[in-house]
Short mmCIF file of C-alpha atoms and ligand atoms in Angstrom, two decimals:
data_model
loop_
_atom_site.label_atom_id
_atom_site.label_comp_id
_atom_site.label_asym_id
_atom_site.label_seq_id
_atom_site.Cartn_x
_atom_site.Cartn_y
_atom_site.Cartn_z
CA UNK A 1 -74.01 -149.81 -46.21
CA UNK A 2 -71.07 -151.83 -47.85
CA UNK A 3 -71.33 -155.82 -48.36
CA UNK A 4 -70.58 -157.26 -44.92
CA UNK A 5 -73.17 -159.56 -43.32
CA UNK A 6 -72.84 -157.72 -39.91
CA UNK A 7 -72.02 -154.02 -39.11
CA UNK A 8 -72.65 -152.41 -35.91
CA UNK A 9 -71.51 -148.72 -35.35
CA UNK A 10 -71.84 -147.41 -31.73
CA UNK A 11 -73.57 -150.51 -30.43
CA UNK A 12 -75.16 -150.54 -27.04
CA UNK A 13 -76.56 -152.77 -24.63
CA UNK A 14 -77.73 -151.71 -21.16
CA UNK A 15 -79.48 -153.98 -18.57
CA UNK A 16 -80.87 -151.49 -16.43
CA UNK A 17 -78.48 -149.20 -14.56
CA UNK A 18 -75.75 -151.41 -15.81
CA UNK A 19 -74.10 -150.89 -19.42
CA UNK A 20 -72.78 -154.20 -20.79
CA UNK A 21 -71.90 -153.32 -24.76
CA UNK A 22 -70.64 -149.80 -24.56
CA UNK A 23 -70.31 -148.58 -28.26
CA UNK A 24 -68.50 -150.78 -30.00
CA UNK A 25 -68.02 -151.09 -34.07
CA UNK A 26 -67.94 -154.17 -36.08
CA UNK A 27 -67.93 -155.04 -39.60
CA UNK A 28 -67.82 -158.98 -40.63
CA UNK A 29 -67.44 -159.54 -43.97
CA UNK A 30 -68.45 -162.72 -45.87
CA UNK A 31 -66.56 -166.30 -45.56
CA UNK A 32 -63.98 -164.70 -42.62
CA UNK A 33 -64.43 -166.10 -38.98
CA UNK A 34 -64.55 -163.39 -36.67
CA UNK A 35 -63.38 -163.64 -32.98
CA UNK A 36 -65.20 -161.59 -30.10
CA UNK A 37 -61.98 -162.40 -27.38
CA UNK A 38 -62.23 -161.32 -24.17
CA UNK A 39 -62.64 -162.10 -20.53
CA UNK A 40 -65.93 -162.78 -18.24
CA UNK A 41 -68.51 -160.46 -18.41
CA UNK A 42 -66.76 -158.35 -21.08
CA UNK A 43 -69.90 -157.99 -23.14
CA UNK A 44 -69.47 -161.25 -25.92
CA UNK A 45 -72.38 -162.69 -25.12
CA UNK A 46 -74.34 -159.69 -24.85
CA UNK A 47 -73.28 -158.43 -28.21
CA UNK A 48 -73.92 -161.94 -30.20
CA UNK A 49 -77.32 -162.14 -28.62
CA UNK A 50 -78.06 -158.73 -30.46
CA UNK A 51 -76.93 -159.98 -33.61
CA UNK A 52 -78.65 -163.36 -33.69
CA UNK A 53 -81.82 -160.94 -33.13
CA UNK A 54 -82.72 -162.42 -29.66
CA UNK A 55 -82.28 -159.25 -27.15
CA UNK A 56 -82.96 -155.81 -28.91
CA UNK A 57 -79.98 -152.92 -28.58
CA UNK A 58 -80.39 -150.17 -26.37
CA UNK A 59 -78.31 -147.53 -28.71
CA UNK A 60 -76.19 -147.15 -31.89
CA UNK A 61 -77.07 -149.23 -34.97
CA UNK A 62 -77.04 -152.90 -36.09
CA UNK A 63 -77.14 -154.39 -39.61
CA UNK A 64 -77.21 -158.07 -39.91
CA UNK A 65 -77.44 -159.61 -43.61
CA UNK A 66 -78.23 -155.81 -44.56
CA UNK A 67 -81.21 -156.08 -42.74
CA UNK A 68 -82.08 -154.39 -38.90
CA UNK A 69 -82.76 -156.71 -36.26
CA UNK A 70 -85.64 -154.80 -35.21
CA UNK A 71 -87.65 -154.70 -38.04
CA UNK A 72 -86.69 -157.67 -39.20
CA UNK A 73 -85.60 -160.36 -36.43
CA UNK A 74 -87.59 -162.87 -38.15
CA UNK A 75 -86.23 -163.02 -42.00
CA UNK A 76 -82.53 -162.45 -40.53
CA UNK A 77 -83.29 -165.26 -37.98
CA UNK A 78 -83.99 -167.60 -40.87
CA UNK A 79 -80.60 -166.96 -42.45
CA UNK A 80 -78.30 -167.65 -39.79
CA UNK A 81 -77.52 -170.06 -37.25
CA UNK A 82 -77.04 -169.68 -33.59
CA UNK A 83 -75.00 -171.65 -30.87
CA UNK A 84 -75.91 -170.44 -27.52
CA UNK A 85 -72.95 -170.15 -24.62
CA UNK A 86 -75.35 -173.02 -22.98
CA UNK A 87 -76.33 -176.11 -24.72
CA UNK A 88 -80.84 -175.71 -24.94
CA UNK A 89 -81.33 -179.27 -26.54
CA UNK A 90 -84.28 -181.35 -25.99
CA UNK A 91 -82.76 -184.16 -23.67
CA UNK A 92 -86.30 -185.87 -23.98
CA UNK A 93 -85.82 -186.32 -27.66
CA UNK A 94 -83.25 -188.59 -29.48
CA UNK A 95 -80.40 -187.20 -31.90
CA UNK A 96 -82.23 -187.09 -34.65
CA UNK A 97 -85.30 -185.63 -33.13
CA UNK A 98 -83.83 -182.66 -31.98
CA UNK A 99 -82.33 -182.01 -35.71
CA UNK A 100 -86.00 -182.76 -37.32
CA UNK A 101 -87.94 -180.58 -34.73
CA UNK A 102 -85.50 -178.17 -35.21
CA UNK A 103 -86.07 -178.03 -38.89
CA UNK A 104 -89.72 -177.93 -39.14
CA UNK A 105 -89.35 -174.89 -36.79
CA UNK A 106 -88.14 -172.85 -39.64
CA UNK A 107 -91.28 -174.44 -42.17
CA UNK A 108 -88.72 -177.03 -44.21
CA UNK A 109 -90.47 -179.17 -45.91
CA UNK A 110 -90.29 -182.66 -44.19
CA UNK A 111 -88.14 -184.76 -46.95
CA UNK A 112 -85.91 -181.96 -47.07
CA UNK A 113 -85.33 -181.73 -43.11
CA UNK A 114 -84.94 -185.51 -43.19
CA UNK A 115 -82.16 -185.76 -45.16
CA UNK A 116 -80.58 -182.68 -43.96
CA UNK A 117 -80.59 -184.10 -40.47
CA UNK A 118 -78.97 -187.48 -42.06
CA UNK A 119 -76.33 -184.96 -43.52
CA UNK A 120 -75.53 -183.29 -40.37
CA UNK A 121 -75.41 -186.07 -38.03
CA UNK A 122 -72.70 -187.55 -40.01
CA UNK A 123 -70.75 -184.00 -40.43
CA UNK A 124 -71.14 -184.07 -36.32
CA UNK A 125 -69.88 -187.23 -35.98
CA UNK A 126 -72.93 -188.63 -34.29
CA UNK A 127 -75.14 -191.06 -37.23
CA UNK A 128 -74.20 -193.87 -34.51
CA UNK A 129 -76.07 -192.27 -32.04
CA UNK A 130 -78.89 -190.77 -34.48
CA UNK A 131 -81.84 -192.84 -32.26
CA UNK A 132 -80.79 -192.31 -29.17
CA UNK A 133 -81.57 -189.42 -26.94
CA UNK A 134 -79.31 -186.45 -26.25
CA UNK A 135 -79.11 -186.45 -22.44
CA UNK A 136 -76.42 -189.49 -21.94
CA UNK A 137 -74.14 -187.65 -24.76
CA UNK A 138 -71.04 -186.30 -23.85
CA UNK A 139 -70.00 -182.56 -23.32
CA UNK A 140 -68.60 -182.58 -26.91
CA UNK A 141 -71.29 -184.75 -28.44
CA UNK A 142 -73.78 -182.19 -27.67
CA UNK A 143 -72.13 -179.15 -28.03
CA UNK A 144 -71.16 -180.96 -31.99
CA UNK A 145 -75.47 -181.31 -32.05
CA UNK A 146 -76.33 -177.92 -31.23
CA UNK A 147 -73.61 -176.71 -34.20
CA UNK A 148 -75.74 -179.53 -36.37
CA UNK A 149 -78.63 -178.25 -35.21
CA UNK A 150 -77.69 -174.72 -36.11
CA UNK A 151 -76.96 -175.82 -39.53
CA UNK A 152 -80.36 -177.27 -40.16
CA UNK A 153 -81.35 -174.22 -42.20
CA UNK A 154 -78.06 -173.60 -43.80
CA UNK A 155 -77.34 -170.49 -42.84
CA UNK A 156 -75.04 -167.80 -44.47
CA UNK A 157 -73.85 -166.82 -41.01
CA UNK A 158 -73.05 -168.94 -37.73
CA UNK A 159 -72.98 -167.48 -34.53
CA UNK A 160 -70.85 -169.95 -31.91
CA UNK A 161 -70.73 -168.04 -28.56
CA UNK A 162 -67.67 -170.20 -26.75
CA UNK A 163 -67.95 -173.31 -29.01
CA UNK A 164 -65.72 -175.16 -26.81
CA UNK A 165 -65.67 -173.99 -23.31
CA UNK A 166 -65.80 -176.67 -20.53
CA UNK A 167 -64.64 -179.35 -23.13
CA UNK A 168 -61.20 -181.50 -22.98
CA UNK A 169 -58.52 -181.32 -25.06
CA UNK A 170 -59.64 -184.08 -27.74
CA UNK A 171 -63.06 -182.67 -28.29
CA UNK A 172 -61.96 -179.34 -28.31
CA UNK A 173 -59.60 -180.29 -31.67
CA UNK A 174 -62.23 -181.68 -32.80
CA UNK A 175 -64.80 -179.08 -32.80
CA UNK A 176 -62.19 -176.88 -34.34
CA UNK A 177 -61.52 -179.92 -37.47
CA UNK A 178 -65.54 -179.32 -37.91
CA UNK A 179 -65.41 -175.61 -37.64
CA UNK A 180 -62.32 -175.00 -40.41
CA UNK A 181 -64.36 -177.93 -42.49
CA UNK A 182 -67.39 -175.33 -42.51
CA UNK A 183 -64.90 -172.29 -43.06
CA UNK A 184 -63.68 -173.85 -45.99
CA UNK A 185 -67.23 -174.67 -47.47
CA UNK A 186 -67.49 -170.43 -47.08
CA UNK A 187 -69.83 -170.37 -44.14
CA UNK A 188 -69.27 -167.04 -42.49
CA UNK A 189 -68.48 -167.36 -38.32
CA UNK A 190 -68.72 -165.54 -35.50
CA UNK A 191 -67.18 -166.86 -32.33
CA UNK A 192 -66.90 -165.86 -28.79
CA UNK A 193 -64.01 -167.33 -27.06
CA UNK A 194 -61.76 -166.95 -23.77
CA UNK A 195 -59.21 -168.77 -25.22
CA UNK A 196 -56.35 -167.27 -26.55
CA UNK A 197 -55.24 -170.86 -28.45
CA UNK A 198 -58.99 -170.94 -29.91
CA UNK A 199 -59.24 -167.56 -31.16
CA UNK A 200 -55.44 -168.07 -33.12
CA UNK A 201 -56.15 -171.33 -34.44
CA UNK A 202 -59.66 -170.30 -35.82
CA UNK A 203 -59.75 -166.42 -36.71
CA UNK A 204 -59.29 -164.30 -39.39
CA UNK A 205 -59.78 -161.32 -37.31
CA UNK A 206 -60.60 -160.39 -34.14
CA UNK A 207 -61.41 -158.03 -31.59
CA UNK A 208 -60.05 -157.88 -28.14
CA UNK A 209 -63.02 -157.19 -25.75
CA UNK A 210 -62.77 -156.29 -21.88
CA UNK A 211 -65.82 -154.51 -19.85
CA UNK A 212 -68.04 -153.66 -23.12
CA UNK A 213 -65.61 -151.88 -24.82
CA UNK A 214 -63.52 -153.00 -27.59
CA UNK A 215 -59.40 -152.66 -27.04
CA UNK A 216 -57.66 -153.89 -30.15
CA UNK A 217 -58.72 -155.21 -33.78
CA UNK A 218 -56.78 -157.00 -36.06
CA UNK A 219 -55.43 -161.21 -37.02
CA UNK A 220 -54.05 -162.67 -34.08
CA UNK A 221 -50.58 -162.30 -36.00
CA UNK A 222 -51.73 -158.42 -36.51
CA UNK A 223 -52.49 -157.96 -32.59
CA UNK A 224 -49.11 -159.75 -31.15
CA UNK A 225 -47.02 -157.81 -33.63
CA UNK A 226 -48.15 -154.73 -33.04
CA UNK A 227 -49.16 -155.22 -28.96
CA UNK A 228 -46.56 -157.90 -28.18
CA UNK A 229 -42.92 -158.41 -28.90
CA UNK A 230 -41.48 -161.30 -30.41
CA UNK A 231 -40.99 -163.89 -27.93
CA UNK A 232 -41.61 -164.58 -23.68
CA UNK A 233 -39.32 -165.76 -21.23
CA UNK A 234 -41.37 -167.59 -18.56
CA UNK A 235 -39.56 -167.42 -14.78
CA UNK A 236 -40.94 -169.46 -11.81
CA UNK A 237 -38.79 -168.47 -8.27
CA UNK A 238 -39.90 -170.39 -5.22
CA UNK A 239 -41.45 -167.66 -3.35
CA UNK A 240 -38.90 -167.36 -1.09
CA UNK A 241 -36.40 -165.62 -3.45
CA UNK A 242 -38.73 -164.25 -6.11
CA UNK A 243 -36.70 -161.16 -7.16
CA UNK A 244 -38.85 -158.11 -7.62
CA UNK A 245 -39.63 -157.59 -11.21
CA UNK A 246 -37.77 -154.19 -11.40
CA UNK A 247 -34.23 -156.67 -11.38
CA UNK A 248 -34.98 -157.69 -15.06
CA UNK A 249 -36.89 -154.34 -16.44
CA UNK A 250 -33.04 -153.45 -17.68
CA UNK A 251 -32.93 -157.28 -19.68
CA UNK A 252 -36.23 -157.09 -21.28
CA UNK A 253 -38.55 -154.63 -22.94
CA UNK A 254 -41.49 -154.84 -20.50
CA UNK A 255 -41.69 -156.98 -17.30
CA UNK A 256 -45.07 -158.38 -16.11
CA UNK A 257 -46.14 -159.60 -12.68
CA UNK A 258 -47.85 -162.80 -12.28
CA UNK A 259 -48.85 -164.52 -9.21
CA UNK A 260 -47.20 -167.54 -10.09
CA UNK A 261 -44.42 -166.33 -12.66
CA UNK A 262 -42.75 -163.30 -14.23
CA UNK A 263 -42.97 -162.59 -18.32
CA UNK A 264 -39.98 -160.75 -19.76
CA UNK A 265 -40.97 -159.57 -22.99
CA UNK A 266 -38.15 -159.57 -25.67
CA UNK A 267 -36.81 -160.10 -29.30
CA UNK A 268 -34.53 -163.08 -28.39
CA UNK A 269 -35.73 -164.71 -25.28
CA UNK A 270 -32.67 -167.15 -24.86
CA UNK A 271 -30.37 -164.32 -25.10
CA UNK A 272 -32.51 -163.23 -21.97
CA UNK A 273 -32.37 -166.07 -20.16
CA UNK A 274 -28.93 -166.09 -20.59
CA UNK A 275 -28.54 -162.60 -18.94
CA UNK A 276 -30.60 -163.79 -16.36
CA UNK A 277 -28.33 -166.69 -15.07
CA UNK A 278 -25.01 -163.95 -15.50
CA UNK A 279 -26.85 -161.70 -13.60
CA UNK A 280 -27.13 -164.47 -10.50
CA UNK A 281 -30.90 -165.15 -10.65
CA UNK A 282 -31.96 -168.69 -10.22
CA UNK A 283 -35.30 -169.30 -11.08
CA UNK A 284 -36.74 -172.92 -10.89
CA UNK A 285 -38.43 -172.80 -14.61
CA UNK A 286 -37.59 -170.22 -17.69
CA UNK A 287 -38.99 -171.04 -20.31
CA UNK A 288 -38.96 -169.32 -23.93
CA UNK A 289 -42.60 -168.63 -25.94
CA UNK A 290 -43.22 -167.31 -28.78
CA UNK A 291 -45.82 -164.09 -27.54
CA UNK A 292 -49.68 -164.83 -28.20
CA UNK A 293 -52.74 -163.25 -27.66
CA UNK A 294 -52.84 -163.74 -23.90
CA UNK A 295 -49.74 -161.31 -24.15
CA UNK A 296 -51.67 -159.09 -26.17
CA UNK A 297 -54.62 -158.85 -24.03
CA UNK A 298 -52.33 -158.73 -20.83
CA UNK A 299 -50.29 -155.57 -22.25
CA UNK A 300 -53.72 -153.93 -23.39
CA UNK A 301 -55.33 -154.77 -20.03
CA UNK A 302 -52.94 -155.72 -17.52
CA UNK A 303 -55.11 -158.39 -16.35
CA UNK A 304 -55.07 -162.17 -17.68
CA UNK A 305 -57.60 -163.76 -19.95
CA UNK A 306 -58.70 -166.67 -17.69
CA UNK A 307 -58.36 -166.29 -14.02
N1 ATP B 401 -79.88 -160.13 -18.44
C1 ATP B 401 -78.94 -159.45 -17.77
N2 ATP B 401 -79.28 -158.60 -16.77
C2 ATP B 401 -78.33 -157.92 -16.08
N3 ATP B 401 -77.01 -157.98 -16.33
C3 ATP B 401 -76.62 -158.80 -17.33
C4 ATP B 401 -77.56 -159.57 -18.09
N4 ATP B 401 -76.86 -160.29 -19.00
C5 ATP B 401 -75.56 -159.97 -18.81
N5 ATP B 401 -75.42 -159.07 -17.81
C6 ATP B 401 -74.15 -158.51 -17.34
O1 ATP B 401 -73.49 -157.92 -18.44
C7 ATP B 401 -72.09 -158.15 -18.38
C8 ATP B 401 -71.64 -158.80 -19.67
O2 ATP B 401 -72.22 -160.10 -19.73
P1 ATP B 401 -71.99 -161.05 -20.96
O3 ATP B 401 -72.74 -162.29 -20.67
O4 ATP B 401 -72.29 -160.34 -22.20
O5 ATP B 401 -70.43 -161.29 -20.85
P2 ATP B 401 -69.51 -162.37 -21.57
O6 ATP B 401 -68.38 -161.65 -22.18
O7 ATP B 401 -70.34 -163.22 -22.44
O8 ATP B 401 -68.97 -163.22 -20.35
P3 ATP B 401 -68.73 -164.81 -20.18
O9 ATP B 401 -67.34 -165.09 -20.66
O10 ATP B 401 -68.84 -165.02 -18.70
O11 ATP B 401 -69.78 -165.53 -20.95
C9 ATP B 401 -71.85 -159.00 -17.14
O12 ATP B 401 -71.42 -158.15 -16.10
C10 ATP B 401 -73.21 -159.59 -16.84
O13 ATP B 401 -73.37 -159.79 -15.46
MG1 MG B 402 -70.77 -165.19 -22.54
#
């Protein structure tokens, strides 16, 4: 079955009529963080539920650890950790608490789960707040919990399904500072995102998901090079003299439509722009990217990532 800690060939999940997870293959192997990127209600939660052995597949096959998640849920559960989309702490229950409790769930010996818990409240930034309970915490405070609390039983593979949705821009960072920390201490990850900037910061690899089906596979630098070319050039018109995009399909290698902007896809997007101004076209922004995944996923899908 080959060494990775998850592989999934042909993996289904149907909720009655509806068909979330549509056959999809995945192999993760150990120490890489994987990406599952894709829009709402593409199927990323669906599929990381079946691998943290919480909702049973309706087709295909599913190894997790080398082991099937329907004979045995239980011994994989024990190896792995697992961040739900939604934050399920115990508000009644103080930091510390919810780390202990958690602990003694999976029959740690008591010393053992104490110290642990002392461990992980400092790797989450929270020892200050170790006796006080969870519900006053911030967004980020307890979304940096639940990855403690996931922890608890160290596992060999994390689960994080949108680690940092709904967060600002300072707790997002530093989520990701705690997430590369446990990277680098060779915890294998699995992460759901929406966000283009999340998935390229924090992948290895990735796959590119949209209505239960997987699109593309590769690094994020794979995926733009071979779905994307080299740089953007941004245009804003007031609406009133938004050319159509046909004027600048002969300037750039592929034009997209926005609601709010065009995207000229090109090697040199100054050279572009400057074609743009010669040609009599006065925008009210351009502005030159370099091409990310958002480009990727827009080319593969024509839609955008977050609407
Ligand atoms: N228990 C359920 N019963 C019926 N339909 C469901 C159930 N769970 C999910 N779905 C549907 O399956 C599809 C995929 O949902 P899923 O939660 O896996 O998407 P997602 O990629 O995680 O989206 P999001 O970014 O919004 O979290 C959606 O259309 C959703 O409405
Ligand atoms: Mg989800």
């Amino acid at each position: 079955m080959g060494d990775g800690l998850v592989q999934a060939r042909g993996l289904r999940k149907r909720f009655g009529e509806f068909e979330a997870v549509r056959g999809i293959d995945v192999d993760v192997a150990p120490g890489e963080v994987f990406g599952f990127l894709g829009p709402n209600g593409a199927g990323k939660s669906s599929t990381m539920r079946m691998v943290a052995c919480v909702s049973p597949r309706t087709g295909g096959t599913l190894q997790v650890l080398g082991m099937d998640p329907d004979v045995d849920g239980p011994r994989i559960r024990a190896r792995i950790g697992v961040v739900p989309q939604l934050d399920n702490l115990d508000a009644e229950l103080t930091v510390r608490q919810n780390l202990q409790v958690y602990g003694r769930y999976f029959g740690l010996p008591k010393r053992h789960v104490r110290e642990k818990a002392a461990e992980l409240m400092e790797f989450a930034q929270l020892a200050d707040r170790a006796d006080e309970p969870v519900e006053p915490l911030s967004g980020g405070m307890k979304r940096r919990l639940t990855i403690a609390r996931a922890l608890v039983n160290d596992p060999e593979l994390l689960l994080l399904d949108e680690p940092t949705t709904g967060l600002d821009p300072q707790a997002r960072h530093l989520l990701w500072e705690r997430l590369y920390r446990l990277k680098r201490e060779g915890v294998t990850q699995i992460i759901t995102t929406h966000y283009m900037d999340e998935a390229e910061q924090l992948c290895d690899r990735l796959v590119v998901m949209d209505g239960g089906v997987i699109v593309a596979e590769g690094s994020p630098a794979e995926l733009i090079g071979r779905h994307a070319a080299r740089e953007v050039l941004e245009l804003r018109f007031a609406p009133e003299d938004r050319p159509p995009a046909a004027a600048f399909a002969r300037l750039a290698d592929r034009v997209e439509e926005l609601p709010d902007r065009l995207l000229l896809s090109t090697a040199d997007g100054e050279r572009v722009q400057g074609e743009v101004a010669r040609a009599g076209h006065r925008p009210i922004s351009a502005l030159v990217r370099r091409a990310t995944l958002e480009d990727v996923f827009l080319r593969l899908t024509g839609r955008t990532l977050v609407d």
